[in-house]
């Protein structure tokens, strides 16, 4: 079987095993755009790639552990707790001991571009994403990602099961988290296919003075070895065969139904299937009232990046990109746009103005999730220029696969086109610059320039979202600031436009822009700063 065919088959199997899949969404949808980007193009994937070891354990083992510990505060009886990043307030508890916890938080926090301001999902979504990447990076099943978790603002109850507790206590803990006695057995087996017990953290469990970490099974992979070694009685899992009978909690749990559940997970496929389902449920266990997005089981067919506008000498320029699934070097993509002010000045023909993509094709590297699904993608860049007086109301694309008889594909956002909501206020991408500041300490400052279709009596402000943790200790909060812009003396008024400026830090990922122009308020929400290319 060829590599390609196998990849295609896996994709088909994966797609069919998810109940709900969809290929696109109505643009703009900042949340789904963000979720796709984190899953398929996000930087956290690079850290998990290859299931790398760290301190005699693995990074994925640490990420899966923190996700479970965070979720374990859920209480089905009153709907509180769950995967809500309350773990950030619980790290000093003995049940959350281990350097892997702080290391994981650091992994998640340092990669600040992962996070976005929607619905308060600063950290909890990243913890969930970490679990998905951890499982897949070590060879386990693909778990679809849903975004929208809400971060807790204080600690939850101390509900992480501990090895010295008895079976009845464990069964009740898992019931409260929403798992039946059978699911408890499976979930513990799934979790304990990665990682092990560190002597420094659990000296009463690991007593061998030469051991640092005793792993739960003999492989680092996300595989059924934890089950097969247990059933063959060859396991070295200290929670099964450790010298201290009191802390043989995995033995009590695994054997609690006469090994029936463990037997049922012996086949690799069954292990995969069961663990995929249960870990998916685990990361989607959230407090009542939290609404998660639809699951993203495959990359969206088309992703349009934030349109970047600029005004110069009567001309308005717009640049954007279109991501298209399935690499095809012979594909050509054309962008079309329509006038906004046809009464003032008509520029484009009724069929629209058009421009071809600026470079032939830019194959992009997808995350380990995309690679596992066997998908590829290309990104096409466009830069159009049109008279500012006629401006732009919407744009759309036409794709020619150049594959002989295949018809042209129109990508027009379900018929409406990609609509430019307003052109009265926008970040001027070409006039904005990036500056290096050396005193008192080195930092990169974005000198934001905002174009306003109005005079100097207009007022402009931005609310910026900087996801890099504002402190190294909990609470881990993003930095949200509102800045009033000043009239920009470096960019004098031109045509109908007046320019305003403010300095913002280069770590800002999203911002909201508000302008009051002659009594009318205009807004642009969730402007994606990560795609800007300010010159220096
Ligand atoms: C890994 O374990 C060995 C002994 O088992 C120990 O000597 C070593 O320091 C450990 N490495 C780390 C990074 O903890
Ligand atoms: C588990 O499933 C994934 C795909 O979801 C596959 O790549 C992997 O090989 C499977 N592992 C086993 C042991 O079957
Ligand atoms: C499992 O192995 C241990 C020694 O490692 C032995 O004492 C025990 O009797 C074995 N149990 C079974 C059911 O074979
Ligand atoms: C076994 O573990 C329990 C619970 O941690 C502890 O109280 C007990 O002292 C341990 N026994 C030995 C012999 O270390
Ligand atoms: C379950 O499996 C374990 C490990 O092989 C064994 O020690 C135990 O006796 C089994 N229990 C039952 C009820 O078969
Ligand atoms: C755009 O590409 C098409 C097909 O390759 C070509 O026929 C057309 O001339 C191009 N248009 C421009 C403006 O370059
Ligand atoms: C787009 O083209 C205009 C002029 O046509 C230029 O000023 C601007 O820098 C270009 N933008 C990008 C992002 O290439
Ligand atoms: C921007 O506005 C949206 C919609 O009101 C809101 O969800 C988001 O939190 C705002 N972002 C910032 C940085 O204030
Ligand atoms: C932005 O920073 C630059 C360089 O540090 C400085 O010259 C300028 O006055 C600042 N602008 C504003 C609006 O603070
Ligand atoms: C502001 O609005 C008033 C009417 O509300 C209008 O007469 C005036 O021309 C406008 N000024 C500008 C600069 O658009």
XYZ file of C-alpha atoms and ligand atoms in Angstrom:
676
model
C 0.000 0.000 0.000
C 1.443 3.367 -0.949
C 2.110 5.968 1.689
C -0.388 8.270 0.089
C -3.123 5.684 0.074
C -2.525 4.826 3.690
C -2.670 8.495 4.646
C -5.904 8.932 2.754
C -7.383 5.892 4.415
C -6.526 7.151 7.882
C -8.138 10.480 7.094
C -11.274 8.742 5.916
C -11.424 6.538 8.996
C -10.870 9.456 11.295
C -13.447 11.607 9.569
C -16.074 8.906 9.719
C -15.514 8.236 13.395
C -16.499 11.764 14.396
C -20.198 12.360 14.552
C -20.005 15.998 13.608
C -17.655 17.319 10.993
C -17.955 20.400 8.903
C -15.685 21.804 6.253
C -16.140 25.513 6.671
C -17.765 28.262 8.690
C -19.272 31.629 7.933
C -16.506 34.202 8.029
C -15.633 35.998 10.223
C -15.698 33.587 13.125
C -12.813 34.563 15.331
C -13.265 31.594 17.661
C -13.257 28.833 15.034
C -10.513 30.565 13.087
C -8.454 30.634 16.253
C -9.267 27.029 17.155
C -8.242 25.758 13.713
C -5.046 27.776 13.886
C -4.055 26.404 17.276
C -4.815 22.832 16.303
C -3.271 22.818 12.840
C -0.685 25.599 12.837
C -0.006 26.327 16.512
C 3.404 26.318 18.126
C 2.581 23.914 20.975
C 2.665 21.047 18.466
C 6.393 21.570 17.988
C 7.033 20.978 21.695
C 5.096 17.690 21.758
C 6.328 16.388 18.395
C 8.022 13.012 18.741
C 6.832 12.423 22.325
C 10.049 13.921 23.762
C 11.423 12.947 27.138
C 11.995 15.342 29.992
C 13.545 14.494 33.366
C 13.088 10.716 32.963
C 9.442 11.208 32.012
C 7.983 12.739 28.841
C 6.527 16.148 28.117
C 3.270 14.549 26.867
C 2.967 12.544 30.119
C 3.192 15.789 32.042
C 0.602 17.511 29.850
C -1.877 14.642 30.140
C -1.440 14.556 33.915
C -2.084 18.275 34.345
C -5.216 18.022 32.190
C -6.631 15.226 34.334
C -5.725 16.948 37.602
C -7.366 20.146 36.383
C -10.538 18.311 35.280
C -10.780 16.302 38.493
C -12.476 19.191 40.323
C -15.680 18.494 38.389
C -18.737 17.632 40.463
C -21.601 16.096 38.470
C -23.963 16.645 41.373
C -23.874 20.433 41.178
C -22.199 20.998 37.796
C -19.224 22.891 39.175
C -15.556 22.514 38.276
C -13.950 20.666 35.421
C -11.297 21.590 32.903
C -11.161 25.255 33.828
C -7.498 25.995 34.602
C -8.268 26.094 38.342
C -5.085 24.005 38.564
C -3.146 27.288 38.495
C -4.406 27.954 42.041
C -3.905 24.350 43.204
C -0.237 23.744 42.453
C 0.857 23.960 46.096
C -1.266 20.948 47.081
C 0.534 17.647 47.808
C -1.794 15.911 45.296
C -0.359 18.146 42.546
C 3.262 17.596 43.493
C 5.899 17.323 40.775
C 8.099 19.642 38.750
C 6.229 18.576 35.610
C 3.290 20.711 36.684
C 5.240 23.968 36.747
C 7.104 22.933 33.593
C 3.825 22.352 31.779
C 2.462 25.708 32.918
C 5.631 27.241 31.586
C 5.223 25.422 28.251
C 1.691 26.778 27.967
C 2.488 30.289 29.166
C 5.671 30.917 27.247
C 3.914 30.054 24.006
C 1.691 33.042 24.502
C 0.587 33.344 20.900
C -1.533 30.284 21.540
C -4.183 32.163 23.372
C -6.932 34.489 22.372
C -9.397 36.720 24.170
C -12.580 34.874 23.345
C -14.894 33.887 26.153
C -12.166 33.965 28.778
C -10.302 30.905 27.517
C -6.882 32.022 28.492
C -5.408 28.796 29.807
C -8.071 26.073 29.989
C -8.284 25.629 26.208
C -4.506 25.390 26.041
C -4.504 22.658 28.703
C -7.105 20.755 26.643
C -5.109 21.247 23.471
C -2.015 20.025 25.319
C -3.800 16.751 26.143
C -4.841 16.251 22.505
C -1.303 16.877 21.277
C 0.193 14.689 24.013
C -1.928 11.675 23.110
C -1.348 11.991 19.364
C 2.367 12.822 19.625
C 2.979 9.524 21.426
C 1.047 7.454 18.872
C -2.434 7.471 20.380
C -5.805 8.320 18.881
C -6.861 11.622 17.381
C -9.165 13.595 19.620
C -11.172 16.473 18.141
C -10.664 19.904 19.712
C -13.475 22.092 20.955
C -12.705 25.649 22.063
C -14.470 27.888 24.536
C -13.428 26.813 28.033
C -13.604 29.480 30.691
C -10.840 29.958 33.226
C -11.722 29.686 36.904
C -10.772 32.579 39.125
C -10.054 30.515 42.240
C -9.070 27.027 43.361
C -11.470 24.089 43.200
C -11.891 21.292 45.765
C -9.029 18.885 46.560
C -10.375 16.000 44.524
C -7.419 14.399 42.741
C -7.450 10.662 43.591
C -4.384 9.627 45.602
C -2.674 6.216 45.678
C -3.258 5.488 49.365
C -7.028 5.932 49.079
C -9.185 2.804 48.921
C -11.328 1.583 46.038
C -14.569 2.994 47.445
C -13.044 6.475 47.680
C -11.710 6.220 44.127
C -15.007 4.971 42.748
C -16.793 7.899 44.363
C -14.173 10.397 43.091
C -14.610 9.180 39.525
C -18.409 9.144 39.867
C -18.285 12.814 40.881
C -16.115 13.545 37.861
C -18.727 11.854 35.669
C -17.184 8.424 35.124
C -18.697 5.016 35.927
C -16.680 2.273 37.710
C -15.879 0.722 34.303
C -14.850 4.078 32.851
C -12.674 4.650 35.920
C -10.708 1.497 35.115
C -10.291 2.512 31.489
C -9.417 6.131 32.155
C -6.749 5.192 34.694
C -5.271 2.718 32.199
C -5.361 5.362 29.437
C -3.717 7.958 31.646
C -1.115 5.517 32.912
C 0.089 4.487 29.471
C 2.242 7.618 29.738
C 4.581 8.583 32.565
C 5.288 7.021 35.923
C 5.846 7.775 39.597
C 8.794 9.903 40.711
C 10.519 8.845 43.931
C 11.220 12.441 44.979
C 7.492 13.163 44.858
C 6.189 9.867 46.277
C 8.916 8.397 48.505
C 6.433 6.082 50.230
C 5.403 4.609 46.863
C 8.798 4.376 45.143
C 11.196 3.025 47.731
C 14.032 1.804 45.483
C 16.837 4.294 46.235
C 18.263 3.846 42.716
C 15.041 4.739 40.967
C 14.140 8.236 39.862
C 10.949 7.597 37.918
C 9.294 4.155 37.811
C 7.195 4.114 34.663
C 3.707 2.612 34.501
C 4.671 0.437 31.544
C 7.781 -0.410 29.548
C 7.065 1.896 26.596
C 6.911 5.699 26.369
C 4.291 5.426 23.622
C 0.568 5.911 24.079
C -0.167 2.202 23.648
C -1.813 -0.777 25.309
C 1.380 -1.979 27.055
C -0.021 -0.740 30.378
C -2.871 -3.241 29.905
C -1.006 -6.181 28.381
C 1.821 -6.064 30.933
C -0.702 -5.942 33.761
C -2.662 -8.906 32.426
C 0.500 -10.911 31.703
C 1.628 -10.163 35.264
C 4.892 -8.679 33.958
C 4.107 -5.113 34.936
C 6.512 -3.011 36.976
C 3.892 -0.339 37.658
C 4.491 0.549 41.333
C 0.804 1.255 41.741
C 0.211 -2.427 40.904
C 3.185 -4.335 42.280
C 4.951 -1.756 44.463
C 6.295 -2.869 47.838
C 3.729 -0.806 49.727
C 0.386 -2.598 49.488
C -1.484 0.511 50.671
C -0.513 2.430 47.551
C -1.296 -0.304 45.003
C -4.227 1.773 43.789
C -3.939 0.775 40.125
C -4.128 -2.886 41.143
C -7.285 -2.256 43.164
C -8.838 -0.274 40.318
C -7.755 -2.552 37.436
C -8.925 -5.717 39.208
C -12.125 -4.204 40.636
C -14.337 -6.007 38.109
C -12.339 -9.232 37.935
C -10.170 -7.763 35.101
C -13.095 -7.747 32.650
C -12.510 -4.147 31.551
C -8.756 -4.609 31.323
C -9.340 -7.723 29.159
C -11.622 -5.671 26.911
C -8.838 -3.111 26.371
C -6.208 -5.647 25.454
C -6.485 -5.177 21.699
C -4.667 -2.090 20.389
C -7.769 -0.990 18.515
C -10.020 -1.272 21.543
C -7.452 0.536 23.670
C -7.240 3.305 21.083
C -10.980 3.609 20.734
C -11.766 3.560 24.454
C -8.989 5.982 25.357
C -9.873 8.371 22.550
C -13.483 8.520 23.714
C -12.703 8.861 27.414
C -9.955 11.453 27.097
C -12.205 13.431 24.778
C -14.890 13.360 27.472
C -12.300 14.238 30.084
C -11.118 17.413 28.327
C -14.692 18.413 27.488
C -15.777 18.123 31.126
C -16.448 21.757 31.953
C -18.591 23.595 34.508
C -22.295 23.907 33.708
C -23.030 26.899 31.536
C -19.758 26.785 29.609
C -20.492 26.401 25.891
C -17.859 24.671 23.814
C -17.551 25.221 20.065
C -18.416 22.439 17.650
C -15.632 19.855 17.502
C -12.905 20.503 14.980
C -12.099 17.080 13.599
C -10.304 18.191 10.458
C -8.873 21.459 9.130
C -11.359 23.829 7.563
C -11.224 23.757 3.761
C -10.585 27.472 3.462
C -9.159 29.924 5.938
C -8.992 33.630 5.122
C -6.567 35.673 7.195
C -7.298 39.097 8.614
C -7.523 41.568 5.682
C -4.848 44.250 6.136
C -5.685 47.681 4.757
C -3.628 50.725 3.935
C -4.308 54.141 2.417
C -1.828 55.977 0.209
C -2.380 58.775 -2.341
C -6.022 58.103 -3.027
C -5.573 54.346 -3.228
C -6.690 51.769 -0.739
C -4.702 48.545 -0.628
C -5.827 45.308 0.934
C -3.725 42.229 1.528
C -4.914 38.887 2.761
C -4.219 35.189 2.375
C -6.290 32.116 1.607
C -5.340 28.705 2.984
C -6.486 25.874 0.743
C -6.347 22.214 1.743
C -4.446 19.647 -0.339
C -1.235 20.918 -1.894
C -1.406 21.368 -5.638
C 1.525 23.151 -7.313
C -0.442 23.724 -10.510
C -3.394 25.372 -8.768
C -4.072 29.041 -9.528
C -6.144 31.227 -7.248
C -7.685 34.556 -8.197
C -9.146 37.062 -5.788
C -12.102 39.239 -6.766
C -13.528 42.317 -5.136
C -16.506 44.632 -5.553
C -16.821 48.390 -5.135
C -18.276 49.759 -1.918
C -19.408 53.204 -3.089
C -20.758 52.636 -6.594
C -22.578 55.976 -6.493
C -19.478 58.004 -5.676
C -17.264 56.299 -8.223
C -17.591 52.980 -9.939
C -14.264 51.294 -10.551
C -14.808 47.553 -10.836
C -16.875 45.901 -13.588
C -20.079 44.148 -12.444
C -18.206 40.826 -12.375
C -15.695 42.352 -9.926
C -12.080 43.443 -10.108
C -9.525 40.663 -9.874
C -5.946 39.960 -8.895
C -3.950 36.734 -8.991
C -2.105 35.388 -5.962
C 1.273 37.043 -5.643
C 3.431 33.936 -5.362
C 2.632 30.658 -7.057
C 2.019 28.603 -3.930
C 3.336 28.426 -0.412
C 3.135 24.976 0.997
C 2.698 25.255 4.766
C 3.735 22.919 7.526
C 0.808 21.657 9.513
C 0.975 20.515 13.132
C 1.450 16.900 14.175
C -2.346 16.576 14.169
C -2.551 17.620 10.515
C 0.329 15.329 9.630
C -1.334 12.425 11.418
C -4.456 13.044 9.367
C -2.419 13.053 6.191
C -3.559 16.528 5.188
C -1.502 19.168 3.410
C -2.253 22.789 2.687
C -1.048 25.746 0.642
C -1.409 29.410 1.469
C -1.883 32.030 -1.254
C -1.166 35.740 -0.747
C -3.002 38.591 -2.394
C -2.426 42.316 -2.484
C -4.924 44.501 -4.273
C -5.062 48.232 -4.806
C -8.246 50.149 -5.612
C -9.355 53.809 -5.502
C -10.271 54.744 -1.929
C -13.283 56.655 -3.210
C -14.916 53.496 -4.557
C -13.341 51.313 -1.826
C -14.203 47.645 -1.222
C -17.427 46.092 -0.023
C -16.428 42.418 -0.191
C -14.009 39.992 -1.755
C -14.077 36.358 -2.845
C -11.891 33.817 -4.609
C -11.891 31.497 -7.581
C -9.739 28.391 -7.622
C -8.577 26.606 -10.736
C -6.982 23.258 -9.897
C -5.736 23.092 -13.505
C -6.511 19.411 -13.392
C -8.114 19.145 -16.817
C -11.857 18.849 -16.597
C -12.291 19.920 -12.971
C -14.563 22.970 -12.711
C -13.542 26.281 -11.148
C -14.296 26.504 -7.444
C -15.755 29.703 -6.043
C -14.930 30.461 -2.417
C -17.385 33.168 -1.441
C -18.287 32.555 2.191
C -21.519 30.756 1.378
C -22.571 33.322 -1.207
C -22.222 36.534 0.785
C -18.551 37.088 -0.011
C -16.018 38.114 2.627
C -17.588 41.381 3.683
C -15.575 44.380 4.860
C -17.890 45.607 7.609
C -16.739 49.236 7.529
C -13.888 51.204 6.005
C -14.138 54.292 8.217
C -11.409 53.174 10.619
C -8.666 50.601 10.152
C -5.139 49.801 11.184
C -2.958 51.097 8.380
C -0.696 48.127 7.818
C 1.847 49.925 5.615
C 2.160 53.011 7.800
C 2.452 51.073 11.052
C 6.018 50.223 11.988
C 7.953 48.049 14.354
C 10.620 49.722 16.459
C 13.392 48.316 18.598
C 13.725 50.061 21.924
C 16.949 49.430 23.879
C 16.485 51.577 26.992
C 15.751 50.751 29.781
C 15.541 47.194 28.435
C 15.256 45.709 24.982
C 11.757 45.421 23.635
C 9.977 45.497 20.330
C 7.282 48.141 20.076
C 4.616 48.254 17.426
C 3.979 51.832 16.411
C 0.358 51.432 15.423
C -1.045 53.840 12.831
C -4.802 53.964 12.451
C -6.466 55.580 9.437
C -9.747 57.377 10.075
C -12.094 58.603 7.350
C -12.755 61.858 9.204
C -10.984 64.865 10.636
C -8.754 65.506 13.650
C -11.783 65.886 15.932
C -12.235 62.098 15.715
C -11.281 60.023 18.742
C -9.701 56.585 18.487
C -8.862 53.952 21.091
C -7.632 50.369 21.071
C -8.118 47.635 23.640
C -5.215 45.242 23.363
C -4.955 41.618 24.428
C -1.527 40.391 25.404
C -1.691 36.755 26.392
C 1.777 36.461 27.873
C 1.308 35.805 31.550
C 1.423 39.021 33.518
C 3.182 37.251 36.408
C 5.149 34.085 37.032
C 2.842 33.001 39.837
C -0.927 32.463 39.750
C -3.261 33.927 38.798
C -2.009 33.618 35.226
C -3.858 36.445 33.557
C -3.532 38.082 30.173
C -2.736 41.781 30.055
C -5.633 43.784 28.657
C -5.087 47.514 28.205
C -6.971 50.354 26.597
C -4.978 53.118 24.943
C -6.242 56.394 23.534
C -4.504 57.207 20.243
C -2.844 60.560 19.497
C -2.942 62.494 16.271
C 0.034 61.195 14.269
C 2.382 64.024 13.302
C 4.506 61.659 11.209
C 1.530 60.844 8.978
C -0.227 64.099 8.083
C -3.836 63.965 6.921
C -4.239 62.858 3.315
C -7.357 62.739 1.161
C -10.323 61.962 3.372
C -8.083 60.337 5.983
C -6.554 61.468 9.262
C -4.007 59.274 11.050
C -3.710 58.460 14.725
C -1.008 56.573 16.571
C -0.124 54.680 19.742
C 2.669 52.367 20.803
C 1.713 48.836 21.798
C 3.912 45.929 22.815
C 4.812 43.397 20.153
C 3.284 40.565 22.190
C -0.263 41.842 21.606
C -2.120 39.156 19.655
C -5.591 40.646 19.265
C -7.098 44.079 19.573
C -10.396 45.898 19.350
C -10.462 49.255 17.617
C -13.068 51.925 18.376
C -13.400 55.315 16.679
C -15.844 58.108 17.112
C -16.042 60.045 13.848
C -18.288 63.064 13.762
C -20.751 61.541 16.215
C -20.793 57.997 14.808
C -19.009 55.086 16.503
C -17.204 52.518 14.378
C -15.651 49.347 15.710
C -13.423 46.572 14.566
C -13.355 43.592 16.892
C -10.759 40.865 17.342
C -8.299 42.251 14.830
C -5.653 39.553 14.489
C -2.277 41.181 15.138
C -0.418 37.929 14.557
C -0.728 38.303 10.776
C 0.511 41.883 10.543
C 3.887 42.541 8.958
C 4.872 45.991 10.138
C 8.138 47.172 8.624
C 11.017 48.293 10.798
C 17.086 10.188 35.653
O 17.216 9.075 36.463
C 18.562 8.750 36.834
C 18.605 7.504 37.698
O 17.491 6.737 37.579
C 19.176 9.901 37.588
O 20.524 9.630 37.861
C 19.067 11.171 36.776
O 19.507 12.286 37.545
C 17.636 11.424 36.357
N 17.586 12.551 35.434
C 16.879 13.658 35.696
C 16.978 14.732 34.685
O 16.208 13.773 36.688
C -4.354 4.288 17.301
O -5.056 5.109 16.395
C -4.256 5.998 15.648
C -5.152 6.799 14.755
O -6.206 7.326 15.471
C -3.217 5.256 14.831
O -2.363 6.186 14.235
C -2.439 4.356 15.728
O -1.568 3.579 14.951
C -3.357 3.465 16.506
N -2.575 2.647 17.377
C -2.763 1.347 17.440
C -1.866 0.647 18.378
O -3.616 0.789 16.802
C 2.472 -12.411 39.428
O 3.866 -12.282 39.600
C 4.258 -12.237 40.943
C 5.763 -12.062 40.970
O 6.162 -11.059 40.094
C 3.864 -13.501 41.644
O 4.192 -13.404 43.000
C 2.384 -13.748 41.503
O 2.023 -14.971 42.027
C 1.992 -13.703 40.051
N 0.541 -13.802 39.945
C -0.083 -14.552 39.050
C -1.571 -14.523 39.055
O 0.530 -15.213 38.246
C 2.691 2.861 52.713
O 1.992 4.029 52.259
C 1.167 4.601 53.243
C 0.387 5.715 52.580
O 1.249 6.612 51.947
C 2.008 5.083 54.408
O 1.164 5.630 55.393
C 2.799 3.931 54.958
O 3.690 4.401 55.953
C 3.583 3.262 53.858
N 4.217 2.050 54.384
C 5.516 1.836 54.302
C 6.012 0.554 54.855
O 6.268 2.670 53.782
C -6.366 -9.772 37.486
O -5.098 -9.701 36.871
C -4.039 -9.588 37.801
C -2.755 -9.386 37.038
O -2.542 -10.435 36.169
C -4.007 -10.807 38.709
O -2.993 -10.634 39.669
C -5.343 -10.951 39.386
O -5.358 -12.140 40.120
C -6.464 -10.981 38.381
N -7.720 -10.964 39.059
C -8.717 -11.761 38.706
C -9.957 -11.694 39.518
O -8.581 -12.559 37.775
C -4.136 35.523 -13.707
O -3.896 34.165 -13.981
C -4.579 33.695 -15.120
C -4.409 32.190 -15.204
O -3.087 31.827 -14.908
C -4.057 34.438 -16.328
O -4.747 33.992 -17.484
C -4.281 35.921 -16.147
O -3.708 36.637 -17.207
C -3.670 36.382 -14.851
N -4.082 37.755 -14.610
C -3.236 38.685 -14.244
C -3.825 40.042 -14.015
O -2.030 38.458 -14.077
C 0.347 46.035 -1.170
O 0.572 46.893 -2.269
C 0.723 48.276 -1.940
C 0.873 49.076 -3.182
O 0.227 48.503 -4.249
C 1.920 48.438 -1.044
O 2.017 49.777 -0.623
C 1.746 47.549 0.187
O 2.907 47.609 0.974
C 1.506 46.114 -0.208
N 1.203 45.371 0.977
C 1.731 44.192 1.249
C 1.335 43.577 2.530
O 2.484 43.636 0.475
C -13.120 42.560 21.743
O -14.500 42.496 21.569
C -15.016 41.168 21.634
C -16.492 41.241 21.328
O -17.114 42.167 22.141
C -14.736 40.586 23.005
O -15.185 39.237 23.058
C -13.238 40.613 23.273
O -12.975 40.158 24.570
C -12.716 42.026 23.094
N -11.259 41.998 23.188
C -10.590 42.789 23.992
C -9.098 42.691 23.915
O -11.137 43.567 24.756
C 6.221 55.601 20.478
O 7.543 55.229 20.699
C 8.484 56.041 20.000
C 9.855 55.434 20.159
O 10.060 54.969 21.449
C 8.389 57.466 20.531
O 9.277 58.293 19.825
C 6.966 57.976 20.340
O 6.806 59.230 20.936
C 5.956 57.027 20.957
N 4.627 57.433 20.567
C 3.633 57.561 21.433
C 2.321 57.954 20.854
O 3.767 57.359 22.613
C -20.446 65.907 10.559
O -21.824 65.663 10.561
C -22.616 66.802 10.257
C -24.058 66.394 10.349
O -24.291 65.595 11.473
C -22.278 67.312 8.882
O -22.991 68.518 8.634
C -20.792 67.593 8.770
O -20.447 67.909 7.441
C -19.994 66.365 9.184
N -18.605 66.671 9.185
C -17.692 65.853 8.636
C -16.273 66.296 8.767
O -17.990 64.815 8.053
